[in-house]
Amino acid sequence: MNGILVYRSGMPITITEAGSDLNTGGFTPTRPDRIASGTVSNPSRQQWFDPQAFQRVTCNIPGRLDLCHYGSSGIGILYGPTQRDADLSLFKNFKIYETLNLQVRLEAINAFNTPFFGTPNGISFATNNSIKPDGSLMGQIQTLATPMRTVQVGMKLQW
């Protein structure tokens, strides 16, 4: 019998806003201005962080040149969900002849089927003139970072 227990803290998250007009070439995601901490007291899949802690940076809103700059939100300022995982395996060796052995294995990856959720969505804006985030699905986690339980059976012939 073998086993591996894993407990990992959450990975750092960089909050980004969809779309950019800051001439970054499309290769660098636009980071918004951070006006509050962004953490929530009890994060859930429906709201992992507070989207209202961020403000849009843009050069396309007439009369708001104060928003035309690179955002103040840093890289990796928040943390994603933790991971708890157990991988287990059982195996049995059978001696067939003097130098011929058969090993039968049963392996379960994520044996207790504990979900490890992905990173939350960034912030978005419903209209081009929105300054405060008001899009849908902001801060929500909708993906899994790793697959759910996987069970496999194997046999190995040794001579």
mmCIF file with all atom_site columns, C-alpha atoms in Angstrom:
data_model
loop_
_atom_site.group_PDB
_atom_site.id
_atom_site.type_symbol
_atom_site.label_atom_id
_atom_site.label_alt_id
_atom_site.label_comp_id
_atom_site.label_asym_id
_atom_site.label_entity_id
_atom_site.label_seq_id
_atom_site.pdbx_PDB_ins_code
_atom_site.Cartn_x
_atom_site.Cartn_y
_atom_site.Cartn_z
_atom_site.occupancy
_atom_site.B_iso_or_equiv
_atom_site.pdbx_formal_charge
_atom_site.auth_seq_id
_atom_site.auth_comp_id
_atom_site.auth_asym_id
_atom_site.auth_atom_id
_atom_site.pdbx_PDB_model_num
ATOM 1   C CA . MET A 1 1   ? 0.000   0.000   0.000   1.00 0.00 ? 1   MET A CA 1
ATOM 2   C CA . ASN A 1 2   ? 1.250   3.499   -0.873  1.00 0.00 ? 2   ASN A CA 1
ATOM 3   C CA . GLY A 1 3   ? -0.142  6.938   -0.266  1.00 0.00 ? 3   GLY A CA 1
ATOM 4   C CA . ILE A 1 4   ? 0.567   10.602  -0.851  1.00 0.00 ? 4   ILE A CA 1
ATOM 5   C CA . LEU A 1 5   ? -1.188  13.368  1.085   1.00 0.00 ? 5   LEU A CA 1
ATOM 6   C CA . VAL A 1 6   ? -1.014  16.900  -0.317  1.00 0.00 ? 6   VAL A CA 1
ATOM 7   C CA . TYR A 1 7   ? -2.054  20.167  1.275   1.00 0.00 ? 7   TYR A CA 1
ATOM 8   C CA . ARG A 1 8   ? -1.158  23.292  -0.681  1.00 0.00 ? 8   ARG A CA 1
ATOM 9   C CA . SER A 1 9   ? -1.926  26.902  0.042   1.00 0.00 ? 9   SER A CA 1
ATOM 10  C CA . GLY A 1 10  ? -3.627  28.875  -2.700  1.00 0.00 ? 10  GLY A CA 1
ATOM 11  C CA . MET A 1 11  ? -1.655  30.153  -5.668  1.00 0.00 ? 11  MET A CA 1
ATOM 12  C CA . PRO A 1 12  ? -1.236  33.931  -6.093  1.00 0.00 ? 12  PRO A CA 1
ATOM 13  C CA . ILE A 1 13  ? -3.874  35.611  -8.259  1.00 0.00 ? 13  ILE A CA 1
ATOM 14  C CA . THR A 1 14  ? -3.361  38.709  -10.388 1.00 0.00 ? 14  THR A CA 1
ATOM 15  C CA . ILE A 1 15  ? -6.593  40.632  -10.988 1.00 0.00 ? 15  ILE A CA 1
ATOM 16  C CA . THR A 1 16  ? -6.971  41.767  -14.583 1.00 0.00 ? 16  THR A CA 1
ATOM 17  C CA . GLU A 1 17  ? -9.667  43.571  -16.521 1.00 0.00 ? 17  GLU A CA 1
ATOM 18  C CA . ALA A 1 18  ? -11.048 42.413  -19.835 1.00 0.00 ? 18  ALA A CA 1
ATOM 19  C CA . GLY A 1 19  ? -9.997  44.399  -22.887 1.00 0.00 ? 19  GLY A CA 1
ATOM 20  C CA . SER A 1 20  ? -7.404  47.126  -23.031 1.00 0.00 ? 20  SER A CA 1
ATOM 21  C CA . ASP A 1 21  ? -6.928  50.458  -24.742 1.00 0.00 ? 21  ASP A CA 1
ATOM 22  C CA . LEU A 1 22  ? -3.582  51.283  -23.083 1.00 0.00 ? 22  LEU A CA 1
ATOM 23  C CA . ASN A 1 23  ? -1.455  50.247  -26.080 1.00 0.00 ? 23  ASN A CA 1
ATOM 24  C CA . THR A 1 24  ? 0.121   47.226  -24.382 1.00 0.00 ? 24  THR A CA 1
ATOM 25  C CA . GLY A 1 25  ? 0.109   45.278  -27.639 1.00 0.00 ? 25  GLY A CA 1
ATOM 26  C CA . GLY A 1 26  ? -2.402  42.734  -26.375 1.00 0.00 ? 26  GLY A CA 1
ATOM 27  C CA . PHE A 1 27  ? 0.361   40.652  -24.801 1.00 0.00 ? 27  PHE A CA 1
ATOM 28  C CA . THR A 1 28  ? 0.139   42.108  -21.304 1.00 0.00 ? 28  THR A CA 1
ATOM 29  C CA . PRO A 1 29  ? -3.171  41.930  -19.440 1.00 0.00 ? 29  PRO A CA 1
ATOM 30  C CA . THR A 1 30  ? -4.375  45.258  -18.094 1.00 0.00 ? 30  THR A CA 1
ATOM 31  C CA . ARG A 1 31  ? -4.351  45.527  -14.318 1.00 0.00 ? 31  ARG A CA 1
ATOM 32  C CA . PRO A 1 32  ? -6.917  47.900  -12.765 1.00 0.00 ? 32  PRO A CA 1
ATOM 33  C CA . ASP A 1 33  ? -6.397  50.415  -9.970  1.00 0.00 ? 33  ASP A CA 1
ATOM 34  C CA . ARG A 1 34  ? -6.679  48.866  -6.521  1.00 0.00 ? 34  ARG A CA 1
ATOM 35  C CA . ILE A 1 35  ? -8.754  51.072  -4.201  1.00 0.00 ? 35  ILE A CA 1
ATOM 36  C CA . ALA A 1 36  ? -9.315  48.554  -1.346  1.00 0.00 ? 36  ALA A CA 1
ATOM 37  C CA . SER A 1 37  ? -7.877  45.208  -0.226  1.00 0.00 ? 37  SER A CA 1
ATOM 38  C CA . GLY A 1 38  ? -10.196 43.022  -2.324  1.00 0.00 ? 38  GLY A CA 1
ATOM 39  C CA . THR A 1 39  ? -10.404 40.227  0.226   1.00 0.00 ? 39  THR A CA 1
ATOM 40  C CA . VAL A 1 40  ? -13.712 38.934  1.569   1.00 0.00 ? 40  VAL A CA 1
ATOM 41  C CA . SER A 1 41  ? -14.150 37.453  5.036   1.00 0.00 ? 41  SER A CA 1
ATOM 42  C CA . ASN A 1 42  ? -15.568 34.137  3.858   1.00 0.00 ? 42  ASN A CA 1
ATOM 43  C CA . PRO A 1 43  ? -14.577 33.459  0.221   1.00 0.00 ? 43  PRO A CA 1
ATOM 44  C CA . SER A 1 44  ? -16.794 31.097  -1.755  1.00 0.00 ? 44  SER A CA 1
ATOM 45  C CA . ARG A 1 45  ? -17.012 29.940  -5.366  1.00 0.00 ? 45  ARG A CA 1
ATOM 46  C CA . GLN A 1 46  ? -19.663 32.637  -5.959  1.00 0.00 ? 46  GLN A CA 1
ATOM 47  C CA . GLN A 1 47  ? -17.447 35.459  -4.638  1.00 0.00 ? 47  GLN A CA 1
ATOM 48  C CA . TRP A 1 48  ? -13.767 34.738  -4.096  1.00 0.00 ? 48  TRP A CA 1
ATOM 49  C CA . PHE A 1 49  ? -12.757 38.411  -3.950  1.00 0.00 ? 49  PHE A CA 1
ATOM 50  C CA . ASP A 1 50  ? -14.488 41.798  -3.843  1.00 0.00 ? 50  ASP A CA 1
ATOM 51  C CA . PRO A 1 51  ? -14.657 43.216  -7.398  1.00 0.00 ? 51  PRO A CA 1
ATOM 52  C CA . GLN A 1 52  ? -15.621 46.662  -6.052  1.00 0.00 ? 52  GLN A CA 1
ATOM 53  C CA . ALA A 1 53  ? -12.097 46.997  -4.630  1.00 0.00 ? 53  ALA A CA 1
ATOM 54  C CA . PHE A 1 54  ? -10.863 47.732  -8.158  1.00 0.00 ? 54  PHE A CA 1
ATOM 55  C CA . GLN A 1 55  ? -11.410 50.552  -10.644 1.00 0.00 ? 55  GLN A CA 1
ATOM 56  C CA . ARG A 1 56  ? -11.048 50.640  -14.406 1.00 0.00 ? 56  ARG A CA 1
ATOM 57  C CA . VAL A 1 57  ? -8.082  52.218  -16.155 1.00 0.00 ? 57  VAL A CA 1
ATOM 58  C CA . THR A 1 58  ? -8.882  53.500  -19.639 1.00 0.00 ? 58  THR A CA 1
ATOM 59  C CA . CYS A 1 59  ? -8.144  56.318  -22.046 1.00 0.00 ? 59  CYS A CA 1
ATOM 60  C CA . ASN A 1 60  ? -11.506 56.117  -23.833 1.00 0.00 ? 60  ASN A CA 1
ATOM 61  C CA . ILE A 1 61  ? -13.837 57.931  -21.424 1.00 0.00 ? 61  ILE A CA 1
ATOM 62  C CA . PRO A 1 62  ? -14.110 61.603  -22.433 1.00 0.00 ? 62  PRO A CA 1
ATOM 63  C CA . GLY A 1 63  ? -13.354 63.989  -19.591 1.00 0.00 ? 63  GLY A CA 1
ATOM 64  C CA . ARG A 1 64  ? -11.712 61.285  -17.437 1.00 0.00 ? 64  ARG A CA 1
ATOM 65  C CA . LEU A 1 65  ? -8.043  61.580  -18.312 1.00 0.00 ? 65  LEU A CA 1
ATOM 66  C CA . ASP A 1 66  ? -7.280  60.733  -14.667 1.00 0.00 ? 66  ASP A CA 1
ATOM 67  C CA . LEU A 1 67  ? -8.095  57.112  -15.594 1.00 0.00 ? 67  LEU A CA 1
ATOM 68  C CA . CYS A 1 68  ? -5.580  57.015  -18.468 1.00 0.00 ? 68  CYS A CA 1
ATOM 69  C CA . HIS A 1 69  ? -2.609  55.278  -16.820 1.00 0.00 ? 69  HIS A CA 1
ATOM 70  C CA . TYR A 1 70  ? -1.343  51.819  -15.953 1.00 0.00 ? 70  TYR A CA 1
ATOM 71  C CA . GLY A 1 71  ? -3.252  50.320  -13.025 1.00 0.00 ? 71  GLY A CA 1
ATOM 72  C CA . SER A 1 72  ? -1.909  50.231  -9.472  1.00 0.00 ? 72  SER A CA 1
ATOM 73  C CA . SER A 1 73  ? -3.012  46.658  -8.770  1.00 0.00 ? 73  SER A CA 1
ATOM 74  C CA . GLY A 1 74  ? 0.024   44.455  -8.258  1.00 0.00 ? 74  GLY A CA 1
ATOM 75  C CA . ILE A 1 75  ? 0.899   40.972  -9.419  1.00 0.00 ? 75  ILE A CA 1
ATOM 76  C CA . GLY A 1 76  ? -0.211  38.121  -7.142  1.00 0.00 ? 76  GLY A CA 1
ATOM 77  C CA . ILE A 1 77  ? -2.050  40.328  -4.622  1.00 0.00 ? 77  ILE A CA 1
ATOM 78  C CA . LEU A 1 78  ? -4.725  37.753  -3.720  1.00 0.00 ? 78  LEU A CA 1
ATOM 79  C CA . TYR A 1 79  ? -4.623  33.989  -3.219  1.00 0.00 ? 79  TYR A CA 1
ATOM 80  C CA . GLY A 1 80  ? -6.713  31.256  -4.824  1.00 0.00 ? 80  GLY A CA 1
ATOM 81  C CA . PRO A 1 81  ? -8.263  28.174  -3.217  1.00 0.00 ? 81  PRO A CA 1
ATOM 82  C CA . THR A 1 82  ? -6.201  25.637  -1.285  1.00 0.00 ? 82  THR A CA 1
ATOM 83  C CA . GLN A 1 83  ? -5.704  22.051  -2.448  1.00 0.00 ? 83  GLN A CA 1
ATOM 84  C CA . ARG A 1 84  ? -6.239  18.977  -0.294  1.00 0.00 ? 84  ARG A CA 1
ATOM 85  C CA . ASP A 1 85  ? -5.556  15.690  -2.012  1.00 0.00 ? 85  ASP A CA 1
ATOM 86  C CA . ALA A 1 86  ? -4.886  12.035  -1.242  1.00 0.00 ? 86  ALA A CA 1
ATOM 87  C CA . ASP A 1 87  ? -3.474  9.582   -3.783  1.00 0.00 ? 87  ASP A CA 1
ATOM 88  C CA . LEU A 1 88  ? -3.610  5.918   -2.765  1.00 0.00 ? 88  LEU A CA 1
ATOM 89  C CA . SER A 1 89  ? -2.424  2.675   -4.317  1.00 0.00 ? 89  SER A CA 1
ATOM 90  C CA . LEU A 1 90  ? -2.716  -0.994  -3.462  1.00 0.00 ? 90  LEU A CA 1
ATOM 91  C CA . PHE A 1 91  ? -0.609  -3.661  -5.077  1.00 0.00 ? 91  PHE A CA 1
ATOM 92  C CA . LYS A 1 92  ? -0.029  -7.395  -4.776  1.00 0.00 ? 92  LYS A CA 1
ATOM 93  C CA . ASN A 1 93  ? 2.867   -9.449  -6.108  1.00 0.00 ? 93  ASN A CA 1
ATOM 94  C CA . PHE A 1 94  ? 2.227   -13.004 -7.333  1.00 0.00 ? 94  PHE A CA 1
ATOM 95  C CA . LYS A 1 95  ? 5.102   -15.404 -7.942  1.00 0.00 ? 95  LYS A CA 1
ATOM 96  C CA . ILE A 1 96  ? 4.393   -17.480 -11.040 1.00 0.00 ? 96  ILE A CA 1
ATOM 97  C CA . TYR A 1 97  ? 7.758   -19.241 -11.518 1.00 0.00 ? 97  TYR A CA 1
ATOM 98  C CA . GLU A 1 98  ? 11.165  -18.792 -9.924  1.00 0.00 ? 98  GLU A CA 1
ATOM 99  C CA . THR A 1 99  ? 12.049  -15.688 -11.983 1.00 0.00 ? 99  THR A CA 1
ATOM 100 C CA . LEU A 1 100 ? 8.574   -14.719 -13.247 1.00 0.00 ? 100 LEU A CA 1
ATOM 101 C CA . ASN A 1 101 ? 6.405   -12.405 -11.125 1.00 0.00 ? 101 ASN A CA 1
ATOM 102 C CA . LEU A 1 102 ? 3.088   -10.671 -11.759 1.00 0.00 ? 102 LEU A CA 1
ATOM 103 C CA . GLN A 1 103 ? 2.186   -7.447  -9.973  1.00 0.00 ? 103 GLN A CA 1
ATOM 104 C CA . VAL A 1 104 ? -1.453  -6.264  -9.888  1.00 0.00 ? 104 VAL A CA 1
ATOM 105 C CA . ARG A 1 105 ? -2.014  -2.606  -8.946  1.00 0.00 ? 105 ARG A CA 1
ATOM 106 C CA . LEU A 1 106 ? -5.037  -0.478  -8.085  1.00 0.00 ? 106 LEU A CA 1
ATOM 107 C CA . GLU A 1 107 ? -4.316  3.266   -8.015  1.00 0.00 ? 107 GLU A CA 1
ATOM 108 C CA . ALA A 1 108 ? -6.655  6.115   -7.074  1.00 0.00 ? 108 ALA A CA 1
ATOM 109 C CA . ILE A 1 109 ? -5.587  9.670   -7.815  1.00 0.00 ? 109 ILE A CA 1
ATOM 110 C CA . ASN A 1 110 ? -7.622  12.132  -5.719  1.00 0.00 ? 110 ASN A CA 1
ATOM 111 C CA . ALA A 1 111 ? -9.033  9.106   -3.912  1.00 0.00 ? 111 ALA A CA 1
ATOM 112 C CA . PHE A 1 112 ? -11.554 11.063  -1.817  1.00 0.00 ? 112 PHE A CA 1
ATOM 113 C CA . ASN A 1 113 ? -12.776 13.076  -4.821  1.00 0.00 ? 113 ASN A CA 1
ATOM 114 C CA . THR A 1 114 ? -11.967 16.456  -3.241  1.00 0.00 ? 114 THR A CA 1
ATOM 115 C CA . PRO A 1 115 ? -12.361 19.287  -5.763  1.00 0.00 ? 115 PRO A CA 1
ATOM 116 C CA . PHE A 1 116 ? -9.427  21.643  -6.326  1.00 0.00 ? 116 PHE A CA 1
ATOM 117 C CA . PHE A 1 117 ? -10.955 24.747  -7.840  1.00 0.00 ? 117 PHE A CA 1
ATOM 118 C CA . GLY A 1 118 ? -9.287  26.955  -10.428 1.00 0.00 ? 118 GLY A CA 1
ATOM 119 C CA . THR A 1 119 ? -8.670  30.673  -10.260 1.00 0.00 ? 119 THR A CA 1
ATOM 120 C CA . PRO A 1 120 ? -11.587 33.112  -10.165 1.00 0.00 ? 120 PRO A CA 1
ATOM 121 C CA . ASN A 1 121 ? -12.656 35.270  -13.096 1.00 0.00 ? 121 ASN A CA 1
ATOM 122 C CA . GLY A 1 122 ? -11.218 38.779  -13.266 1.00 0.00 ? 122 GLY A CA 1
ATOM 123 C CA . ILE A 1 123 ? -13.248 41.971  -13.335 1.00 0.00 ? 123 ILE A CA 1
ATOM 124 C CA . SER A 1 124 ? -15.350 43.203  -16.246 1.00 0.00 ? 124 SER A CA 1
ATOM 125 C CA . PHE A 1 125 ? -17.508 46.143  -17.219 1.00 0.00 ? 125 PHE A CA 1
ATOM 126 C CA . ALA A 1 126 ? -21.007 46.122  -18.727 1.00 0.00 ? 126 ALA A CA 1
ATOM 127 C CA . THR A 1 127 ? -20.462 49.303  -20.765 1.00 0.00 ? 127 THR A CA 1
ATOM 128 C CA . ASN A 1 128 ? -17.494 51.244  -22.157 1.00 0.00 ? 128 ASN A CA 1
ATOM 129 C CA . ASN A 1 129 ? -18.203 54.111  -19.737 1.00 0.00 ? 129 ASN A CA 1
ATOM 130 C CA . SER A 1 130 ? -18.314 52.000  -16.571 1.00 0.00 ? 130 SER A CA 1
ATOM 131 C CA . ILE A 1 131 ? -15.617 52.843  -14.054 1.00 0.00 ? 131 ILE A CA 1
ATOM 132 C CA . LYS A 1 132 ? -16.620 50.493  -11.241 1.00 0.00 ? 132 LYS A CA 1
ATOM 133 C CA . PRO A 1 133 ? -16.778 46.787  -12.152 1.00 0.00 ? 133 PRO A CA 1
ATOM 134 C CA . ASP A 1 134 ? -20.346 45.828  -13.039 1.00 0.00 ? 134 ASP A CA 1
ATOM 135 C CA . GLY A 1 135 ? -20.004 42.836  -15.384 1.00 0.00 ? 135 GLY A CA 1
ATOM 136 C CA . SER A 1 136 ? -21.324 39.365  -14.688 1.00 0.00 ? 136 SER A CA 1
ATOM 137 C CA . LEU A 1 137 ? -19.439 36.419  -13.151 1.00 0.00 ? 137 LEU A CA 1
ATOM 138 C CA . MET A 1 138 ? -16.700 38.607  -11.617 1.00 0.00 ? 138 MET A CA 1
ATOM 139 C CA . GLY A 1 139 ? -14.747 36.919  -8.847  1.00 0.00 ? 139 GLY A CA 1
ATOM 140 C CA . GLN A 1 140 ? -16.534 33.612  -9.424  1.00 0.00 ? 140 GLN A CA 1
ATOM 141 C CA . ILE A 1 141 ? -14.730 30.294  -9.719  1.00 0.00 ? 141 ILE A CA 1
ATOM 142 C CA . GLN A 1 142 ? -16.064 28.223  -12.606 1.00 0.00 ? 142 GLN A CA 1
ATOM 143 C CA . THR A 1 143 ? -13.250 25.760  -13.302 1.00 0.00 ? 143 THR A CA 1
ATOM 144 C CA . LEU A 1 144 ? -11.332 22.941  -11.699 1.00 0.00 ? 144 LEU A CA 1
ATOM 145 C CA . ALA A 1 145 ? -7.539  23.095  -11.552 1.00 0.00 ? 145 ALA A CA 1
ATOM 146 C CA . THR A 1 146 ? -7.173  19.308  -11.469 1.00 0.00 ? 146 THR A CA 1
ATOM 147 C CA . PRO A 1 147 ? -9.459  16.468  -12.535 1.00 0.00 ? 147 PRO A CA 1
ATOM 148 C CA . MET A 1 148 ? -11.682 14.675  -10.087 1.00 0.00 ? 148 MET A CA 1
ATOM 149 C CA . ARG A 1 149 ? -11.010 11.090  -8.947  1.00 0.00 ? 149 ARG A CA 1
ATOM 150 C CA . THR A 1 150 ? -9.167  8.837   -11.370 1.00 0.00 ? 150 THR A CA 1
ATOM 151 C CA . VAL A 1 151 ? -8.924  5.102   -10.726 1.00 0.00 ? 151 VAL A CA 1
ATOM 152 C CA . GLN A 1 152 ? -6.741  2.786   -12.758 1.00 0.00 ? 152 GLN A CA 1
ATOM 153 C CA . VAL A 1 153 ? -5.874  -0.885  -12.628 1.00 0.00 ? 153 VAL A CA 1
ATOM 154 C CA . GLY A 1 154 ? -2.574  -2.169  -13.942 1.00 0.00 ? 154 GLY A CA 1
ATOM 155 C CA . MET A 1 155 ? -0.557  -5.334  -14.232 1.00 0.00 ? 155 MET A CA 1
ATOM 156 C CA . LYS A 1 156 ? 3.191   -5.681  -14.550 1.00 0.00 ? 156 LYS A CA 1
ATOM 157 C CA . LEU A 1 157 ? 4.989   -8.840  -15.578 1.00 0.00 ? 157 LEU A CA 1
ATOM 158 C CA . GLN A 1 158 ? 8.557   -9.081  -14.301 1.00 0.00 ? 158 GLN A CA 1
ATOM 159 C CA . TRP A 1 159 ? 11.114  -11.659 -15.434 1.00 0.00 ? 159 TRP A CA 1
#
